[in-house]
Amino acid sequence: MLYALLFTIAGASALLAALLPRVVDRLPVNLPMTFLAAGVVLGLVPGLPRVDPMAHESITEHVTEIVVIISLMGAGLAIDRPFGWRRWASTWRLVGVAMPLTIALVAVTGSALAGLPVAAAVLLGAVLAPTDPVLASDVQVGEPADDPTLEDEVRFALTSEAGLNDGAAFPVVHLAVVLATAGATASALGGWVLEDLLLRSVVGLVSGLVIGRALGALFFRSRLHALRLADDVEGFTALAVTFLAFGIAELLHGYGFVAVFVAAHAIRSAERSHGAHRVAHGFVEQVERMLTAWLLLLLGAALSDGLLRDLTWQLALTGVLLVLVVRPLVGWLSMLGTRAGPRERWVIGIYGVRGIGSLFYLSWALSHGGFPAGPLWAAVGFTIALSVLVHGATAAPVVRRLDARRLLRARSRGSADIARTHV
């Protein structure tokens, strides 16, 4: 009976994931909020198996990893804006300024306020710093479009940040493991700089770029019609590229997260306006939505089953400060001097959603170093739940209001241009 019940829950949740966006389109509720709450309720039902990510560390690590890389493929395919240092200025600000500051402030808060050891505090900062590519769909770009000028700065900045900062946070997760296992010795830190910071990052970037360009040329410009998969595209080829890019990068000792996002954007750049991108992105988005629904059910159940038992008010306050103060402030500061307007800077700063990537990083780090697992899981679980509720309830109406203001400004400029032509 339990086996049949689990299949029933899986099927009902997948069906709900398909229906929910239509039902709550104009309401301050989204898919992550609904499934997290449903998971909390399921966790209270007697007779169901307990959900404990600490007891199933390896499963948690690999399942969350799969969801993250699938979402990174979707993000890379969706971005319309061509790559460029100036065009992507907001991305570099968020990844290079906002994220390191967030890591540092969370680490200091976790150490000074919650009493975490230095290595655990650094890990908490690295785990919670990245904007999640899975749960931030309400504030990210939609399906691929033909005109890159239609992509607004808020959605572009948050999508590109989510695509790159998962890989950018990994070196700091490695640093936390080094501090926990070898200490802050010169040789250990030197090895971290050469291998985990430089080598892995470069290999991930280069392998993703090579794979993406090679497959882009094959899919769109091969002389053999049978090899031009874009002419008769199948959505699951996006999953093939996802796993291929990730696997090759990891085999070469690089960061697979970086490789997947870069490969996806390189394929998009090979033939920017081709309809194949919409098919591939649509398939990836559907798979991601289904897997996300199941993961959030499990996370909600874990919260009910005791994941928060080691949560102290100091750890809870660290999460509250991150979501409500630290990320909004450093995000806003990092956007000064960019093309984003004042309201857009605040929205970009506020909506750095925490999510599935944090679960992966934590489970990975706990399997590689000695950290206080209970308090860290409690802090991360609480912070993700807080982010899902706060951002989920406000993101859609805020973004709609920004869209309305943007449309109004565009109409005003159009009217002014018409008036000038008649003078």
XYZ file of C-alpha atoms in Angstrom:
423
model
C 0.000 0.000 0.000
C 2.828 2.403 0.809
C 4.439 1.760 -2.584
C 1.164 2.557 -4.372
C 0.631 5.633 -2.191
C 4.049 7.044 -3.109
C 3.282 6.596 -6.810
C -0.056 8.337 -6.278
C 1.628 11.284 -4.560
C 4.264 11.511 -7.321
C 1.655 11.480 -10.071
C -0.675 13.932 -8.345
C 2.163 16.357 -7.632
C 3.412 16.201 -11.247
C -0.122 16.883 -12.499
C -0.463 19.748 -10.049
C 2.858 21.166 -11.266
C 1.365 21.339 -14.768
C -1.923 22.908 -13.639
C -0.731 25.261 -10.926
C 0.828 28.020 -13.087
C -2.534 28.456 -14.843
C -4.540 28.530 -11.619
C -2.424 30.983 -9.597
C -1.294 33.214 -12.455
C -2.640 36.406 -10.873
C -2.282 35.382 -7.215
C 0.640 35.993 -4.805
C 1.317 32.240 -4.790
C 3.704 30.201 -6.914
C 4.717 26.594 -7.440
C 7.561 26.492 -4.874
C 5.348 27.918 -2.112
C 2.549 25.455 -2.810
C 4.711 22.359 -2.939
C 6.799 23.319 0.066
C 3.596 23.774 2.097
C 2.179 20.511 0.745
C 5.379 18.744 1.764
C 5.099 20.119 5.302
C 1.572 18.697 5.501
C 2.692 15.320 4.109
C 5.447 15.191 6.686
C 2.812 15.290 9.414
C 0.871 12.323 8.008
C 1.489 9.217 10.154
C 2.716 6.098 8.428
C 4.747 7.796 5.683
C 8.528 7.290 5.647
C 10.575 9.991 7.373
C 12.497 12.320 5.105
C 15.977 13.045 6.448
C 18.591 14.398 4.001
C 21.331 13.755 6.557
C 20.506 10.053 6.544
C 20.542 9.932 2.735
C 23.407 12.281 2.008
C 24.542 10.749 -1.296
C 21.003 10.578 -2.726
C 20.352 14.189 -1.720
C 23.583 15.325 -3.336
C 23.041 13.642 -6.688
C 19.312 14.345 -7.051
C 19.733 18.050 -6.314
C 22.749 18.160 -8.628
C 20.658 16.809 -11.516
C 17.924 19.385 -10.963
C 20.451 22.231 -10.849
C 22.247 21.286 -14.071
C 18.929 20.884 -15.908
C 17.882 24.363 -14.760
C 21.263 25.763 -15.851
C 20.679 24.401 -19.357
C 17.287 26.110 -19.424
C 18.782 29.394 -18.249
C 21.544 29.307 -20.859
C 19.092 28.622 -23.691
C 16.649 31.293 -22.536
C 18.999 34.291 -22.440
C 18.541 36.357 -25.598
C 21.310 38.892 -25.016
C 24.562 38.144 -26.896
C 27.613 37.738 -24.727
C 29.726 40.844 -24.150
C 31.619 42.426 -21.280
C 29.566 45.613 -21.377
C 26.284 43.954 -22.267
C 26.727 41.566 -19.336
C 27.962 44.219 -16.896
C 25.181 43.525 -14.401
C 26.137 39.831 -14.383
C 29.769 40.537 -13.542
C 28.688 42.930 -10.780
C 26.404 40.355 -9.170
C 28.862 37.460 -9.484
C 32.049 39.400 -8.762
C 30.817 41.901 -6.151
C 27.471 40.913 -4.650
C 28.225 37.219 -4.176
C 31.634 37.560 -2.435
C 30.206 40.245 -0.142
C 27.231 38.026 0.646
C 29.502 35.090 1.452
C 31.661 37.241 3.722
C 28.761 38.863 5.585
C 26.922 35.575 6.127
C 30.147 33.920 7.296
C 30.859 36.729 9.758
C 27.275 36.661 11.020
C 27.256 32.879 11.343
C 30.514 32.932 13.288
C 29.943 35.978 15.492
C 26.212 35.590 16.100
C 25.552 31.845 15.859
C 28.940 30.653 17.116
C 29.751 28.461 14.124
C 33.377 27.387 13.620
C 35.173 29.368 10.919
C 35.046 26.580 8.338
C 31.333 25.982 8.952
C 30.609 29.727 8.786
C 32.441 30.007 5.446
C 30.498 26.998 4.187
C 27.185 28.537 5.259
C 28.048 31.735 3.397
C 29.045 29.858 0.243
C 25.994 27.588 0.363
C 23.494 30.414 0.794
C 25.106 33.021 -1.470
C 24.086 31.882 -4.988
C 20.820 32.969 -6.570
C 19.045 29.747 -7.430
C 18.316 28.977 -11.103
C 15.551 26.554 -10.065
C 13.279 28.561 -7.774
C 13.766 32.051 -9.247
C 11.602 31.461 -12.338
C 9.189 34.272 -11.470
C 11.963 36.848 -11.874
C 13.898 35.246 -14.730
C 13.631 35.398 -18.499
C 10.977 33.306 -20.221
C 11.303 31.286 -23.386
C 13.870 32.251 -26.053
C 12.816 35.239 -28.169
C 14.028 36.590 -31.499
C 14.713 40.157 -30.362
C 17.364 40.524 -27.621
C 16.387 44.179 -27.080
C 13.105 43.032 -25.508
C 14.929 41.394 -22.586
C 14.608 43.652 -19.542
C 17.533 44.215 -17.194
C 15.951 42.653 -14.105
C 15.183 39.304 -15.703
C 18.471 39.202 -17.585
C 20.580 40.071 -14.536
C 18.955 37.500 -12.259
C 18.967 34.753 -14.912
C 22.583 35.239 -15.940
C 23.643 35.559 -12.302
C 21.864 32.300 -11.442
C 23.525 30.644 -14.434
C 27.049 31.579 -13.404
C 27.127 31.981 -9.650
C 26.458 28.320 -8.883
C 29.814 27.523 -10.460
C 31.391 30.613 -8.933
C 30.370 29.557 -5.420
C 31.941 26.115 -5.723
C 35.531 27.323 -5.079
C 34.421 28.805 -1.756
C 32.673 25.544 -0.834
C 36.009 23.829 -1.560
C 37.731 26.437 0.617
C 35.438 25.578 3.521
C 36.307 21.889 3.094
C 40.021 22.735 3.020
C 39.680 24.778 6.230
C 37.774 21.946 7.906
C 40.173 19.181 6.883
C 43.640 20.720 6.473
C 43.355 24.082 8.220
C 44.512 27.489 7.003
C 48.066 26.382 6.175
C 50.008 27.977 3.343
C 50.301 24.733 1.398
C 46.588 23.911 1.735
C 45.496 27.404 0.698
C 47.984 27.450 -2.173
C 46.652 24.161 -3.476
C 43.111 25.502 -3.191
C 43.986 28.596 -5.246
C 45.703 26.635 -8.017
C 43.308 23.712 -8.268
C 39.867 24.635 -6.964
C 39.834 28.346 -7.775
C 41.769 28.538 -11.052
C 42.122 25.143 -12.722
C 38.582 23.851 -12.183
C 37.040 27.174 -13.207
C 39.077 27.465 -16.411
C 38.431 23.847 -17.375
C 34.705 24.247 -16.800
C 34.571 27.427 -18.869
C 36.691 26.123 -21.765
C 35.046 22.705 -21.930
C 31.573 24.258 -21.936
C 32.555 26.694 -24.663
C 34.149 24.013 -26.863
C 31.263 21.580 -26.429
C 28.649 24.263 -27.030
C 30.283 25.602 -30.161
C 30.964 22.152 -31.577
C 27.410 20.967 -31.001
C 25.993 24.269 -32.214
C 27.879 23.914 -35.499
C 26.753 20.287 -35.758
C 23.088 20.956 -34.985
C 22.656 24.007 -37.211
C 25.315 23.939 -39.953
C 26.358 20.335 -40.563
C 26.624 19.423 -44.269
C 25.008 16.092 -43.485
C 21.283 16.601 -43.105
C 20.984 13.671 -40.690
C 23.307 15.448 -38.251
C 21.475 18.790 -38.346
C 19.239 17.955 -35.393
C 17.878 21.496 -35.279
C 15.939 20.829 -38.504
C 13.871 18.158 -36.779
C 14.534 18.958 -33.161
C 13.661 16.684 -30.250
C 13.422 18.307 -26.842
C 15.368 15.588 -25.078
C 18.523 16.563 -26.984
C 18.796 19.417 -24.490
C 19.144 16.822 -21.731
C 21.755 15.026 -23.814
C 23.793 18.224 -24.079
C 23.308 18.894 -20.362
C 24.665 15.541 -19.246
C 27.412 15.515 -21.883
C 28.764 18.940 -20.963
C 28.565 18.215 -17.255
C 30.165 14.781 -17.560
C 33.059 15.858 -19.765
C 33.854 18.868 -17.582
C 33.854 16.735 -14.444
C 36.022 14.069 -16.112
C 38.500 16.818 -16.975
C 38.481 17.998 -13.360
C 36.463 21.118 -14.062
C 33.258 22.630 -12.731
C 30.364 20.964 -14.518
C 27.888 23.695 -13.489
C 29.917 26.287 -15.385
C 30.272 24.006 -18.397
C 26.523 23.355 -18.695
C 25.520 27.013 -18.636
C 28.303 28.085 -21.012
C 27.529 25.222 -23.420
C 23.833 26.130 -23.435
C 24.532 29.784 -24.198
C 27.090 28.844 -26.877
C 24.497 26.654 -28.611
C 21.986 29.485 -28.401
C 24.552 31.836 -29.948
C 25.183 29.474 -32.885
C 21.803 30.351 -34.413
C 20.147 32.807 -32.087
C 16.620 33.035 -33.521
C 16.090 29.387 -34.518
C 12.849 27.809 -33.309
C 14.735 24.750 -32.076
C 15.740 26.703 -28.977
C 12.116 27.117 -27.932
C 11.476 23.393 -28.304
C 14.572 22.457 -26.290
C 13.914 25.089 -23.643
C 10.274 24.046 -23.326
C 11.228 20.413 -22.742
C 13.891 21.322 -20.173
C 11.468 23.618 -18.367
C 8.857 20.863 -18.102
C 11.348 18.351 -16.700
C 12.707 20.950 -14.295
C 9.234 21.875 -13.048
C 8.323 18.252 -12.348
C 11.589 17.462 -10.527
C 11.371 20.712 -8.567
C 7.868 19.859 -7.390
C 9.045 16.502 -6.058
C 12.113 17.983 -4.371
C 10.094 20.687 -2.652
C 7.630 18.099 -1.395
C 10.550 16.219 0.114
C 12.046 19.387 1.583
C 8.724 20.366 3.151
C 8.361 16.877 4.589
C 11.912 17.077 5.958
C 11.053 20.344 7.698
C 8.158 18.566 9.416
C 10.246 15.498 10.211
C 12.843 17.323 12.275
C 15.210 19.116 9.900
C 14.830 22.254 12.031
C 15.455 20.560 15.369
C 18.906 22.176 15.684
C 17.696 25.627 14.625
C 18.573 28.324 17.152
C 17.319 31.883 17.112
C 20.835 32.986 16.161
C 20.876 30.722 13.075
C 17.345 31.816 12.191
C 18.365 35.466 12.500
C 21.326 34.812 10.185
C 18.889 33.561 7.537
C 16.512 36.475 8.080
C 19.339 38.990 7.762
C 20.525 37.339 4.544
C 17.112 37.383 2.857
C 15.873 40.764 4.097
C 19.035 42.846 4.567
C 22.324 41.440 3.262
C 21.368 40.310 -0.235
C 19.108 43.318 -0.991
C 21.778 45.769 0.155
C 24.812 44.227 -1.541
C 22.755 43.484 -4.666
C 21.654 47.118 -4.868
C 25.175 48.415 -4.261
C 26.649 46.136 -6.923
C 24.205 47.516 -9.510
C 25.242 51.152 -9.071
C 26.537 52.515 -12.360
C 24.801 49.909 -14.536
C 21.976 50.431 -17.009
C 19.420 49.333 -14.393
C 17.218 52.101 -12.999
C 16.713 52.769 -9.256
C 13.659 50.517 -8.911
C 15.269 47.813 -11.028
C 18.383 47.859 -8.844
C 16.293 47.202 -5.754
C 14.346 44.387 -7.418
C 17.579 42.754 -8.617
C 19.011 43.060 -5.127
C 15.974 41.754 -3.293
C 15.123 38.758 -5.478
C 18.221 36.659 -5.062
C 16.201 33.531 -4.341
C 17.797 30.756 -2.254
C 16.975 27.206 -3.283
C 17.948 23.782 -4.599
C 21.569 24.703 -5.295
C 22.069 25.347 -1.579
C 20.865 21.824 -0.794
C 23.373 20.372 -3.251
C 26.334 22.365 -1.966
C 25.600 21.500 1.644
C 25.171 17.782 1.024
C 28.338 17.749 -1.101
C 30.408 19.559 1.517
C 29.181 17.374 4.383
C 30.352 14.285 2.514
C 33.845 15.782 2.074
C 34.572 17.447 5.423
C 33.742 17.443 9.108
C 31.045 20.052 9.730
C 28.209 20.372 12.284
C 25.553 18.867 10.004
C 22.492 19.454 12.187
C 22.851 23.225 12.666
C 23.878 23.770 9.036
C 20.917 21.794 7.657
C 18.604 23.648 10.019
C 19.944 27.053 8.943
C 19.826 26.224 5.233
C 16.381 24.615 5.395
C 14.969 27.583 7.307
C 16.526 30.129 4.941
C 15.248 28.368 1.814
C 11.750 28.141 3.304
C 11.871 31.846 4.218
C 13.083 32.777 0.728
C 10.380 30.663 -0.925
C 7.658 32.358 1.138
C 8.916 35.958 0.986
C 10.005 35.952 -2.645
C 7.178 33.720 -3.829
C 4.485 35.950 -2.369
C 5.908 39.172 -3.790
C 7.900 38.420 -6.961
C 5.096 38.139 -9.522
C 3.235 41.362 -8.575
C 6.477 43.334 -8.288
C 7.716 42.186 -11.698
C 4.307 42.891 -13.263
C 4.434 46.425 -11.884
C 7.919 46.913 -13.333
C 6.704 45.593 -16.695
C 3.770 48.025 -16.645
C 6.060 50.973 -15.912
C 8.461 49.855 -18.645
C 5.613 49.623 -21.157
C 4.361 53.059 -20.154
C 7.821 54.578 -20.653
C 8.144 52.879 -24.043
C 4.783 54.287 -25.157
C 5.766 57.748 -23.932
C 9.004 57.612 -25.892
C 7.122 56.396 -28.955
C 4.644 59.274 -28.707
C 7.479 61.762 -28.316
C 9.252 60.356 -31.382
C 6.065 60.633 -33.447
C 5.562 64.211 -32.280
C 9.104 65.148 -33.294
C 8.623 63.711 -36.779
C 5.590 65.956 -37.296
C 7.287 69.150 -36.138
